[in-house]
CSV table of C-alpha atoms and ligand atoms in Angstrom, one decimal:
chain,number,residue,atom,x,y,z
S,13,UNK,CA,50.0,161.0,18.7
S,14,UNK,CA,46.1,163.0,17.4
S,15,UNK,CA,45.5,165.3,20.0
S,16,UNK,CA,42.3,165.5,22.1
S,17,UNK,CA,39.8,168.0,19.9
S,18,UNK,CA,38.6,170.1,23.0
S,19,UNK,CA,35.3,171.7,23.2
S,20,UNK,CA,34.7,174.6,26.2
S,21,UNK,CA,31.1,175.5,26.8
S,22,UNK,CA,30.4,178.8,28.5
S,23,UNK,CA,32.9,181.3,28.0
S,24,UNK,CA,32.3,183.3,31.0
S,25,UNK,CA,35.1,183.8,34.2
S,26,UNK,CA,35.9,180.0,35.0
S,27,UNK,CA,36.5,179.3,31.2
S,28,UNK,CA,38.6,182.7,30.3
S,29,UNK,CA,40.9,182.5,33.7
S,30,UNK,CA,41.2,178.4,34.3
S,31,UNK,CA,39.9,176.1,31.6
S,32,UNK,CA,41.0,177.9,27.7
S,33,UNK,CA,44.2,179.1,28.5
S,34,UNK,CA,45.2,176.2,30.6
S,35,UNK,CA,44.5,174.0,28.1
S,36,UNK,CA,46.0,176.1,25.0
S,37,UNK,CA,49.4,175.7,26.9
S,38,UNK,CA,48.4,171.9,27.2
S,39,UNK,CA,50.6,170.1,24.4
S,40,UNK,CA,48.2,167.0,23.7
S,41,UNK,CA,44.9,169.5,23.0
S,42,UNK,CA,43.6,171.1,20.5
S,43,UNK,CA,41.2,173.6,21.4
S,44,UNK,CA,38.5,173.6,18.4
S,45,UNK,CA,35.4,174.9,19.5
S,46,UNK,CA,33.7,177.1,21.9
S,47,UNK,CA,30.2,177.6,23.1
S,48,UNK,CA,28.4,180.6,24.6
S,49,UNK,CA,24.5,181.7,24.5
S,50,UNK,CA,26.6,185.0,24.1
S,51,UNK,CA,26.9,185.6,20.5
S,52,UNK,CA,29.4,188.4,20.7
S,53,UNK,CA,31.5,186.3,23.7
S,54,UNK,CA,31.4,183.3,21.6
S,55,UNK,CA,32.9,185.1,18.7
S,56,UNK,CA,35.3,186.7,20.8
S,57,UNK,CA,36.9,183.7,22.4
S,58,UNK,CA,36.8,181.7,19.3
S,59,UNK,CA,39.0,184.6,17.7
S,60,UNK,CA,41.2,184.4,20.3
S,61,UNK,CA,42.0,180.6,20.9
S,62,UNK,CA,41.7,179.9,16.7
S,63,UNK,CA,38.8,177.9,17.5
S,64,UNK,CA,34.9,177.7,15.7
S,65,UNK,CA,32.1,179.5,17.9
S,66,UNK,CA,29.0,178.2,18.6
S,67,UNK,CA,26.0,179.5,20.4
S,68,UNK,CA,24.3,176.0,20.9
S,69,UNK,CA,25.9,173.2,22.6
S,70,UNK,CA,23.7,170.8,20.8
S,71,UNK,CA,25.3,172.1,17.7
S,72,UNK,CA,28.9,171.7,19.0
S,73,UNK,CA,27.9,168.1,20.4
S,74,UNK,CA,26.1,166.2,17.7
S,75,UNK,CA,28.8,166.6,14.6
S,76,UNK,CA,31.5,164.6,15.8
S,77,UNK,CA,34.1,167.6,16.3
S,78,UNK,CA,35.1,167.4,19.9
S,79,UNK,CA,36.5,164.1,22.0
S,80,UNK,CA,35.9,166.2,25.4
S,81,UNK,CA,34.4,169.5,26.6
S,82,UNK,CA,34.5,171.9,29.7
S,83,UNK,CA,31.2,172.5,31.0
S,84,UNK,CA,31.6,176.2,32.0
S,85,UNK,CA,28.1,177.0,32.4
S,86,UNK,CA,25.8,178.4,35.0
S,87,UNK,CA,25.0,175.5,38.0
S,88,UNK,CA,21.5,174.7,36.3
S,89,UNK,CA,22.9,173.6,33.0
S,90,UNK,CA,25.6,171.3,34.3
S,91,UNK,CA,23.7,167.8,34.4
S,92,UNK,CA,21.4,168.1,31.2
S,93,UNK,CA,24.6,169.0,29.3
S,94,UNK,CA,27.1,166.4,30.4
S,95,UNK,CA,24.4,163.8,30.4
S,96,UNK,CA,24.0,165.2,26.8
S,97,UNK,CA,28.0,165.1,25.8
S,98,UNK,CA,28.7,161.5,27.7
S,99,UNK,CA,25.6,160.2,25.5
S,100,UNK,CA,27.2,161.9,22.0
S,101,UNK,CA,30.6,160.2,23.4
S,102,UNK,CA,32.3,163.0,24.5
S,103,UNK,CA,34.2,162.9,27.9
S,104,UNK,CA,33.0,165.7,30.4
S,105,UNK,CA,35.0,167.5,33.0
S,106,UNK,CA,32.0,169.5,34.5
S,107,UNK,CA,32.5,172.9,37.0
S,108,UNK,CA,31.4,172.1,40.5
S,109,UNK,CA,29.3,172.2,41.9
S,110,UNK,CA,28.5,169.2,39.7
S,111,UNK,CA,24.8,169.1,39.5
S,112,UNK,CA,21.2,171.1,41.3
S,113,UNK,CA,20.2,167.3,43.3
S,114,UNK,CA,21.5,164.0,44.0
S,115,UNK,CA,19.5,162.9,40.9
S,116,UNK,CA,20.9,164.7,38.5
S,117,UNK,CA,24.5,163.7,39.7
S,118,UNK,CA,24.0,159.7,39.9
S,119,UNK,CA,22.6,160.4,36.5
S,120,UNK,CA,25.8,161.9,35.1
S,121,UNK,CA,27.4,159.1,36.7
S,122,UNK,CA,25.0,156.4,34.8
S,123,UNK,CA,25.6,158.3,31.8
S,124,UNK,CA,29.4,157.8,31.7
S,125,UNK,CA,29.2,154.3,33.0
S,126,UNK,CA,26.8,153.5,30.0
S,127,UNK,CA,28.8,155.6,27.4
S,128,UNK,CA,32.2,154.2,28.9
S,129,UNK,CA,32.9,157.9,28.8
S,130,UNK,CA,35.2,159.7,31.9
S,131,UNK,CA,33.3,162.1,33.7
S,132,UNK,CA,35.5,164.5,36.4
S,133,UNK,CA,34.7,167.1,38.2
S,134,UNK,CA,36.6,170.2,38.8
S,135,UNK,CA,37.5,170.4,42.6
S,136,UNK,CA,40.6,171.8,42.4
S,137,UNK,CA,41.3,172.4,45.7
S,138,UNK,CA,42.5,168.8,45.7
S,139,UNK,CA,45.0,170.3,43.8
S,140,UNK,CA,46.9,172.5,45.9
S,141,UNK,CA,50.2,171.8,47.5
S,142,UNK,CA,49.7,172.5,50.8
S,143,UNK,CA,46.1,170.7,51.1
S,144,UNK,CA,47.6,167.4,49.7
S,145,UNK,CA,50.8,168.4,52.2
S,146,UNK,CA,48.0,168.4,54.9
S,147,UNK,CA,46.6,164.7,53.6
S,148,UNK,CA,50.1,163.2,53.9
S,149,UNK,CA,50.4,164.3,56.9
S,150,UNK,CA,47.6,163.1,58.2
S,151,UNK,CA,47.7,159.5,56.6
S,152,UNK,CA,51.3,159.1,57.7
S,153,UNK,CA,50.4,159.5,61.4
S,154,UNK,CA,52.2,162.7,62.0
S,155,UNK,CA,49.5,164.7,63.4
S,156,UNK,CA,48.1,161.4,65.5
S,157,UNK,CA,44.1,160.9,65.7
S,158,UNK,CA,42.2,164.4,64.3
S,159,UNK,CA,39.7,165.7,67.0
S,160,UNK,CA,38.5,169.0,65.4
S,161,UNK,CA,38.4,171.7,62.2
S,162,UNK,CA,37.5,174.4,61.5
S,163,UNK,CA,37.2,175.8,57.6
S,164,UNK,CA,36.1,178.9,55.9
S,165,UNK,CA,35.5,180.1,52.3
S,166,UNK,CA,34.1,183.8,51.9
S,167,UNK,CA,35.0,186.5,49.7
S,168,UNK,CA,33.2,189.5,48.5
S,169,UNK,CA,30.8,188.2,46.1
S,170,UNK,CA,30.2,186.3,42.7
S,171,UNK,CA,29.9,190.6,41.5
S,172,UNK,CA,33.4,190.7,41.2
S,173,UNK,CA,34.1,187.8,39.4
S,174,UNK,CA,31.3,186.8,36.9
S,175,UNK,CA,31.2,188.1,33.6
S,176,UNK,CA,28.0,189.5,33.7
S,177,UNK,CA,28.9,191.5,37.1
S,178,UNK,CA,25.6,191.8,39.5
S,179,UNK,CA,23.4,191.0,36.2
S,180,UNK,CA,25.0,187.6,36.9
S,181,UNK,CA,23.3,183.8,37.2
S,182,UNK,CA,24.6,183.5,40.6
S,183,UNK,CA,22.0,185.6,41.9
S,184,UNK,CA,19.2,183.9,40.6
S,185,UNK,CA,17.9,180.8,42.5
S,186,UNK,CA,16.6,179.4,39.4
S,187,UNK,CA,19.7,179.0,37.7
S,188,UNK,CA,22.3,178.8,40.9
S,189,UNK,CA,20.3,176.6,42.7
S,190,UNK,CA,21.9,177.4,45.9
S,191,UNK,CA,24.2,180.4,46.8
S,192,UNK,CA,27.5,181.2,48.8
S,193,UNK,CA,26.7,177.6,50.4
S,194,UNK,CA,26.8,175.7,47.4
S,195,UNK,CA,29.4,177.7,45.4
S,196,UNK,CA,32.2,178.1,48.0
S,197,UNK,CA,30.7,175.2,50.3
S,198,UNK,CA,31.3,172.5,47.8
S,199,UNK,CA,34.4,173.2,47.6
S,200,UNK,CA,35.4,173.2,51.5
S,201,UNK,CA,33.0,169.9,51.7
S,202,UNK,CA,35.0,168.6,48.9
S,203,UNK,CA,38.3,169.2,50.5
S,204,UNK,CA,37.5,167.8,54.1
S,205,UNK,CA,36.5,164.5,53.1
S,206,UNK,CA,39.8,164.9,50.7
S,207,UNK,CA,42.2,166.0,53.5
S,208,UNK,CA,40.5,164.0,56.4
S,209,UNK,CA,40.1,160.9,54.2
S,210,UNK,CA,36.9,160.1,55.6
S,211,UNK,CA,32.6,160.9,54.8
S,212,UNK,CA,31.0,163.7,56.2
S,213,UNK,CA,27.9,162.2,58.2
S,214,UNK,CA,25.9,164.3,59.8
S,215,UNK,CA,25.0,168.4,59.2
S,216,UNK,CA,23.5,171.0,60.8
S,217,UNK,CA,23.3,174.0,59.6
S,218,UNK,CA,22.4,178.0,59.3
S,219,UNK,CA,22.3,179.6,55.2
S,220,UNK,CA,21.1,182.9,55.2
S,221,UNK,CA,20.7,186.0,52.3
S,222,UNK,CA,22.2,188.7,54.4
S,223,UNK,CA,24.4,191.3,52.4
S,224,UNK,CA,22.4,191.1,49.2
S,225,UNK,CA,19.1,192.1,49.3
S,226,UNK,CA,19.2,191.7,45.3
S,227,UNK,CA,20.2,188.0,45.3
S,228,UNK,CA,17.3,185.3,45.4
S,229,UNK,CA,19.8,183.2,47.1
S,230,UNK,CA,21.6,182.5,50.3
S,231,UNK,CA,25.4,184.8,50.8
S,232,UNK,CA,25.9,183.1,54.3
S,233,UNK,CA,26.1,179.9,55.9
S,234,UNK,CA,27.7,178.2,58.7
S,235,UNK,CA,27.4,174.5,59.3
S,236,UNK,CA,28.3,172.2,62.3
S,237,UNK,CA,30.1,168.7,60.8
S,238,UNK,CA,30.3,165.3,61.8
S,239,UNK,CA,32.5,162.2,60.1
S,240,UNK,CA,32.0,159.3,60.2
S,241,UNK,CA,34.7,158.6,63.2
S,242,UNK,CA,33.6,161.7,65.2
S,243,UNK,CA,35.6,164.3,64.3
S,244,UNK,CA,33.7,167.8,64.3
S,245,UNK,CA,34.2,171.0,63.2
S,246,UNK,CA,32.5,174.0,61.7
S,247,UNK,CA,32.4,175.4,57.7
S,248,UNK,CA,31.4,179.0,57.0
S,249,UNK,CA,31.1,180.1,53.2
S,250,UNK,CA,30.4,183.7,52.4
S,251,UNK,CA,30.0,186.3,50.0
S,252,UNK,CA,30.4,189.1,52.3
S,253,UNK,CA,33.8,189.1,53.3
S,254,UNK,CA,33.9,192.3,52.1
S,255,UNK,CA,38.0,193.6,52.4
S,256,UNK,CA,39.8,190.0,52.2
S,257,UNK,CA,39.2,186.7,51.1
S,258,UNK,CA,39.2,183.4,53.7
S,259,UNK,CA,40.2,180.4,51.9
S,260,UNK,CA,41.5,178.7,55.2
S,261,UNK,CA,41.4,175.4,57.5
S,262,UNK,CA,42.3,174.6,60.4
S,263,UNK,CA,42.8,171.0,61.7
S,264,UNK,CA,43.4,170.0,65.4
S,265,UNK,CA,44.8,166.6,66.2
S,266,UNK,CA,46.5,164.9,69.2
S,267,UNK,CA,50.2,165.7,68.1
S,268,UNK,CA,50.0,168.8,66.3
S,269,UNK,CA,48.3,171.6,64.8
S,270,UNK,CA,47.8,171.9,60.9
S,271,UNK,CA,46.9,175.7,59.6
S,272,UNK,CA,46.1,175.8,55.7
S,273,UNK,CA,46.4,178.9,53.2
S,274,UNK,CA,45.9,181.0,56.6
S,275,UNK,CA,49.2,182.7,56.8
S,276,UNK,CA,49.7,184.6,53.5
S,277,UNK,CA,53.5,183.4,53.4
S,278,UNK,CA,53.8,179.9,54.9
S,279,UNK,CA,50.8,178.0,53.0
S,280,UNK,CA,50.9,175.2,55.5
S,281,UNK,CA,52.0,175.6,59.2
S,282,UNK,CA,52.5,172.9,61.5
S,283,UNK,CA,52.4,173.7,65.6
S,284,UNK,CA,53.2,170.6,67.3
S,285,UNK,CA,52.3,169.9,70.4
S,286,UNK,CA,56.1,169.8,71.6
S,287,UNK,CA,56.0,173.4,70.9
S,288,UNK,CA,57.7,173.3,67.8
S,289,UNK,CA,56.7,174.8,64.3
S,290,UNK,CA,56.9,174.0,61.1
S,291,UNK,CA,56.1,176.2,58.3
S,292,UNK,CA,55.4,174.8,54.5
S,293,UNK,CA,55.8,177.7,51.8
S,294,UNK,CA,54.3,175.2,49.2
S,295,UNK,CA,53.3,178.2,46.6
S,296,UNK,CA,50.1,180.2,46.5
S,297,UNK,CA,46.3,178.5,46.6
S,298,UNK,CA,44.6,180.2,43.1
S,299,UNK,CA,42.1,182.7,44.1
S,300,UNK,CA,40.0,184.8,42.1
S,301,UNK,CA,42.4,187.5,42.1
S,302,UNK,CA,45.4,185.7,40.9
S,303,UNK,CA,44.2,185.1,37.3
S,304,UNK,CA,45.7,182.7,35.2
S,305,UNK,CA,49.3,182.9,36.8
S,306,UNK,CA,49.1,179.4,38.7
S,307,UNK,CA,47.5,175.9,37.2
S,308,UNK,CA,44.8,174.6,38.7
S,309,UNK,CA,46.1,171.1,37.6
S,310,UNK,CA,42.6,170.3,37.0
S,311,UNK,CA,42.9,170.8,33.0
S,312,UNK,CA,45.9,168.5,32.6
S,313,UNK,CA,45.3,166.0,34.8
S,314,UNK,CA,41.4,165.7,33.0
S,315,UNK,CA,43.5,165.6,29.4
S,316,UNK,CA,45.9,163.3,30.9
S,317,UNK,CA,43.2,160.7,32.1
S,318,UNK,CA,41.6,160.3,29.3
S,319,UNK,CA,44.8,160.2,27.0
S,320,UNK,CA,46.2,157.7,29.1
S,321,UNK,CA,42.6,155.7,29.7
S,322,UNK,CA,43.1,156.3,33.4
S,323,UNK,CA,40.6,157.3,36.1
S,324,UNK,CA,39.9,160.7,36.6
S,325,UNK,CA,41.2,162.0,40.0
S,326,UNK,CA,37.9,163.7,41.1
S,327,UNK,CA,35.0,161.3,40.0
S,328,UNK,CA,31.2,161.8,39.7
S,329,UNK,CA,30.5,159.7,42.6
S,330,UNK,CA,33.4,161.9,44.7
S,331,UNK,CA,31.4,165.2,43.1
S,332,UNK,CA,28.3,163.4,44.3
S,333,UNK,CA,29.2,163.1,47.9
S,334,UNK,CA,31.0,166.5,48.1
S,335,UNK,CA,27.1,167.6,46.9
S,336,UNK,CA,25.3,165.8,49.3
S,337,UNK,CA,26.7,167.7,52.0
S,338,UNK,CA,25.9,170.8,50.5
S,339,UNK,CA,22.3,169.3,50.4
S,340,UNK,CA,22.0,168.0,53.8
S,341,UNK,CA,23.3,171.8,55.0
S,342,UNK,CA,19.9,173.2,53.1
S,343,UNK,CA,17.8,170.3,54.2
S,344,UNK,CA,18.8,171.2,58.0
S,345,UNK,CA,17.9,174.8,57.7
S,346,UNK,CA,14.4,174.3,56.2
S,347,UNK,CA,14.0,171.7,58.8
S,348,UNK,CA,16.4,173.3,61.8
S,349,UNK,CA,16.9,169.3,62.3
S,350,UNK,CA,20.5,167.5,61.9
S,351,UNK,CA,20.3,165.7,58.6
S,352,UNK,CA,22.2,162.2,58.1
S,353,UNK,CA,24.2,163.0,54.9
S,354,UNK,CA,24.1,159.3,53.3
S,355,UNK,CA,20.2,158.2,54.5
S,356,UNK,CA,18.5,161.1,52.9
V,14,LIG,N1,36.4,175.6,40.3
V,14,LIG,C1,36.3,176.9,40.7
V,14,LIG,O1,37.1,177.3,41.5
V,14,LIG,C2,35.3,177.8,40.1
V,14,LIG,C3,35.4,179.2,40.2
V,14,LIG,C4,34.4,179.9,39.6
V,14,LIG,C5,33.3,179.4,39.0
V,14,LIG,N2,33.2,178.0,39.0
V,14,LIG,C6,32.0,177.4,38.4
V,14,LIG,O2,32.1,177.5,36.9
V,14,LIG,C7,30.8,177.7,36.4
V,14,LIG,C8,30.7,178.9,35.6
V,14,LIG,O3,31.0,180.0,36.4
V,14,LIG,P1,31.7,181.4,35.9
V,14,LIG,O4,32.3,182.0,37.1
V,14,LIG,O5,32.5,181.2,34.7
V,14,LIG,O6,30.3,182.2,35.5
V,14,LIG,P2,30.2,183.4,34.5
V,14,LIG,O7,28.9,184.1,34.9
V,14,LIG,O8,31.4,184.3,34.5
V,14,LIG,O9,30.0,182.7,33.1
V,14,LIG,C9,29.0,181.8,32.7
V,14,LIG,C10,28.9,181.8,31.2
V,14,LIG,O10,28.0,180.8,30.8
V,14,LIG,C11,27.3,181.3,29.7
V,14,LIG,N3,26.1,180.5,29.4
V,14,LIG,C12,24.9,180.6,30.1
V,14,LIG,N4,24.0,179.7,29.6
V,14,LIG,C13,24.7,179.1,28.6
V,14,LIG,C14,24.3,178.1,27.6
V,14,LIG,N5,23.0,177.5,27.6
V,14,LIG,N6,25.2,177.6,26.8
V,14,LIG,C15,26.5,178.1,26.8
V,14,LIG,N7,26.9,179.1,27.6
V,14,LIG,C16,26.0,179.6,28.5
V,14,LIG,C17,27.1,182.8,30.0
V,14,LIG,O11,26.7,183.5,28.9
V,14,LIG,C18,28.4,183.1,30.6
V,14,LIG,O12,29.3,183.6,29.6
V,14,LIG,C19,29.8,177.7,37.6
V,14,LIG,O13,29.3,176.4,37.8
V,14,LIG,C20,30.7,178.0,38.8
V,14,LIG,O14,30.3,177.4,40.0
V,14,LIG,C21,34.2,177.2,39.5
């Protein structure tokens, strides 16, 4: 069988920990070109991975070189990129979050539907052992009807994890588009409607710029949730979490308890309401300080959809919804109203 020819655009943090290396070790790829605006990084990653560098991602996408890329790039770039690779016939697996507005995302989506291209985005929490432990659960009946959650996602800052350090694009409103809400949100929105199996529907929300005076962008928000059968809960995301990171949820329901990546041993533990416990040790959730020891799945499962002419696990239209949270959370702050997520 060919292999997939592989292109990865932006070589920063996402691209050097997750996306290269996890799809060098993937047998069906061949990693063949790289993009970065950063001459020196391009060169650098090319070197490493045997692949051709390129500083314009026009230039990788228009000579017929790559079946599929990673778009690794800063938030801003994500929709006029795809939308650029899905119309050269390239397949896309694009960062979250996926796009900067709901246009931009059902766009993306048009453009793969046109091109009959797969588009996926990367929400790999939807990946992790004890969150699709926690879905089961749920869908079999086990933990009875769900009344409540609670979920958080904070750690220090975007400083100590992009490539350019404090100089980085996460700072900057123009090319972020939306801070600690929209970075670490996404992913928490993304995994509720995964784990609860049902829409978010109505937000309310606080997003403020509290730790970093430097940053043109929000560090804090909490948000009040509704779905669509009442459950309610609360989701903070934060980049001022200064000594440890959150990356928990907590889900009450009528039978039991279910307490995700809280407990640094038992990924997933179950308190019923008999009084017994149950604790999961289903491996470690990746974090930002784990590097490249755990897959994300997200690579292979992306290679292995479009080998096999499958659909992609985590769709535009699922990245679209998981956005229009996000959205809804900023609309209620500017407006201190409760926004309906799917009438706006
Ligand atoms: N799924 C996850 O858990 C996860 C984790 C971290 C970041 N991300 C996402 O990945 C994306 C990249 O984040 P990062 O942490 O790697 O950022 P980063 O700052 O470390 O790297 C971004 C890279 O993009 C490059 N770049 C900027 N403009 C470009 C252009 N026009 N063409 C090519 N390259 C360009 C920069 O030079 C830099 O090397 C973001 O959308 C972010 O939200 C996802």
């Amino acid at each position: 069988m060919e292999k997939l020819r592989v292109g990865v655009i932006g070589c920063g943090s996402i691209a050097q920990y997750r996306h290269l290396p996890e799809y060098k070790l993937n047998k069906n790829v061949e990693l063949v070109a790289v993009c970065d605006i950063n001459e020196e990084r391009a060169q650098a990653t090319a070197e490493k991975y045997g692949a051709k560098a390129y500083t314009s991602y026009e230039e990788l996408l228009c000579n017929g070189l790559v079946d599929a890329v990673s778009v690794c790039t800063p938030n801003y770039l994500h929709a006029p990129i795809s939308i650029e690779a899905l119309n050269a016939g390239v397949h896309v697996l694009c960062e979250k979050p996926m796009a900067t507005s709901k246009q931009e995302a059902e766009e993306m989506i048009a453009a793969a539907k046109a091109n009959g291209k797969k588009l996926m985005i990367a929400h790999n929490q939807r990946f992790v052992p004890s969150h699709q432990r926690a879905r089961q659960l749920i869908q079999s009946g086990e933990v009875g009807k769900i009344y409540s959650f609670r979920t958080a996602f904070g750690h220090g800052g975007p400083e100590g994890w992009s490539v350019d350090g404090k100089d980085s694009w996460f700072f900057e409103k123009e090319k972020a588009f939306v801070g600690a809400m929209g970075d670490l949100g996404v992913h928490k929105t993304d995994l509720l409607r995964y784990v609860l199996g049902e829409e978010i529907t109505e937000v309310g929300s606080f997003v403020e710029t509290s730790a970093k005076n430097f940053a043109d962008v929000d560090d804090n928000a909490v948000c009040v949730l509704k779905t669509e059968s009442g459950i309610i809960g609360t989701l903070a995301a934060s980049w001022s979490y200064v000594s440890k990171e959150d990356n928990s949820t907590i889900i009450y329901g009528e039978k039991a308890i279910l307490r995700l990546e809280e407990d640094p041993v038992n990924s997933l533990v179950v308190q019923y309401a008999n009084g017994e416990v149950v604790n999961y040790q289903l491996g470690k959730i990746q974090s930002n300080d784990a590097g490249g020891q755990n897959t994300t799945h997200v690579i292979n499962k992306f290679v292995d959809s479009v080998i096999n002419n499958e659909e992609v696990p985590v769709t535009g239209e699922e990245g679209m919804r998981s956005l229009e949270v996000i959205l809804a959370a900023l609309e209620s702050n500017e407006t201190k109203q409760i926004v309906r997520v799917r009438e706006r």
